[in-house]
Amino acid sequence: VRVAHHLRRLPAVRNARRLAAYWAVRGELDLGPAIADALRRGRAVYLPAVRGARLAFHRYRAGDPLPAGRYGIPAPAPRAVRAG
């Protein structure tokens, strides 16, 4: 929660319409509260997904399923909107 508060205060985050983030695994910094905060504020949030040999960011909406992708990392489903 404190990280979300600090991120929200950064001008680059405060003024952004789209944000890239990740879903934490294995002890990584939990960005879940920051992601939820961004979504509540109407920001588009994109999460990484590895498909074959490519890394792409796909839009995440609250409640979207995040099946385990390559390396067991939760990732948006392939049908999700890809960042462009």
Coordinates of C-alpha atoms in Angstrom, one line a residue:
V1 CA 0.0 0.0 0.0
R2 CA 2.9 2.4 0.8
V3 CA 4.5 1.7 -2.6
A4 CA 1.2 2.5 -4.3
H5 CA 1.0 5.8 -2.4
H6 CA 4.6 6.7 -3.4
L7 CA 4.1 5.7 -7.0
R8 CA 0.9 7.8 -7.3
R9 CA 2.9 10.9 -6.3
L10 CA 5.4 10.5 -9.0
P11 CA 4.7 13.0 -11.9
A12 CA 5.3 10.3 -14.5
V13 CA 2.7 8.0 -12.9
R14 CA 0.3 10.7 -11.9
N15 CA 0.1 12.1 -15.5
A16 CA 0.1 8.7 -17.3
R17 CA -2.9 7.4 -19.1
R18 CA -1.3 3.9 -19.5
L19 CA 1.0 2.1 -17.1
A20 CA 3.1 -1.1 -17.5
A21 CA 3.4 -3.3 -14.4
Y22 CA 3.9 -6.9 -13.4
W23 CA 2.1 -9.4 -11.3
A24 CA 4.5 -10.3 -8.5
V25 CA 5.7 -13.9 -8.0
R26 CA 8.3 -15.5 -5.7
G27 CA 9.0 -12.7 -3.3
E28 CA 9.0 -9.8 -5.9
L29 CA 7.6 -6.4 -4.8
D30 CA 3.8 -6.7 -4.8
L31 CA 2.5 -4.1 -7.2
G32 CA -1.1 -5.3 -6.7
P33 CA -2.2 -2.3 -4.7
A34 CA -0.6 0.1 -7.2
I35 CA -2.3 -1.8 -10.1
A36 CA -5.7 -1.5 -8.3
D37 CA -5.1 2.2 -7.5
A38 CA -4.3 2.9 -11.2
L39 CA -7.4 1.0 -12.3
R40 CA -9.6 2.9 -9.9
R41 CA -8.1 6.2 -11.3
G42 CA -9.1 5.1 -14.8
R43 CA -5.6 4.3 -16.0
A44 CA -5.1 1.5 -18.6
V45 CA -2.7 -1.1 -17.1
Y46 CA -0.6 -3.5 -19.2
L47 CA 1.1 -6.6 -17.9
P48 CA 3.8 -8.6 -19.7
A49 CA 3.2 -12.0 -21.3
V50 CA 5.7 -14.2 -23.0
R51 CA 4.3 -15.9 -26.1
G52 CA 6.8 -18.2 -27.8
A53 CA 10.0 -16.1 -27.9
R54 CA 8.3 -12.7 -27.8
L55 CA 7.5 -10.5 -24.8
A56 CA 4.4 -8.3 -25.2
F57 CA 2.3 -6.2 -22.9
H58 CA -1.4 -6.9 -22.8
R59 CA -4.1 -4.8 -21.1
Y60 CA -5.3 -6.0 -17.7
R61 CA -8.7 -5.2 -16.3
A62 CA -9.7 -5.9 -12.7
G63 CA -10.9 -9.4 -12.4
D64 CA -9.3 -10.6 -15.7
P65 CA -8.0 -14.2 -15.3
L66 CA -4.2 -14.4 -15.1
P67 CA -3.3 -18.0 -16.1
A68 CA 0.2 -19.1 -15.5
G69 CA 2.2 -18.4 -18.6
R70 CA 5.8 -19.3 -19.4
Y71 CA 8.0 -19.8 -16.4
G72 CA 4.8 -20.0 -14.3
I73 CA 4.3 -16.3 -14.2
P74 CA 0.7 -15.0 -14.2
A75 CA 0.0 -13.3 -17.5
P76 CA -3.1 -11.9 -19.3
A77 CA -4.8 -14.2 -21.7
P78 CA -3.8 -13.9 -25.4
R79 CA -7.2 -12.3 -26.2
A80 CA -6.3 -9.3 -24.1
V81 CA -5.7 -6.0 -26.0
R82 CA -2.0 -5.7 -26.8
A83 CA -0.2 -2.4 -26.1
G84 CA 0.8 -0.6 -29.3

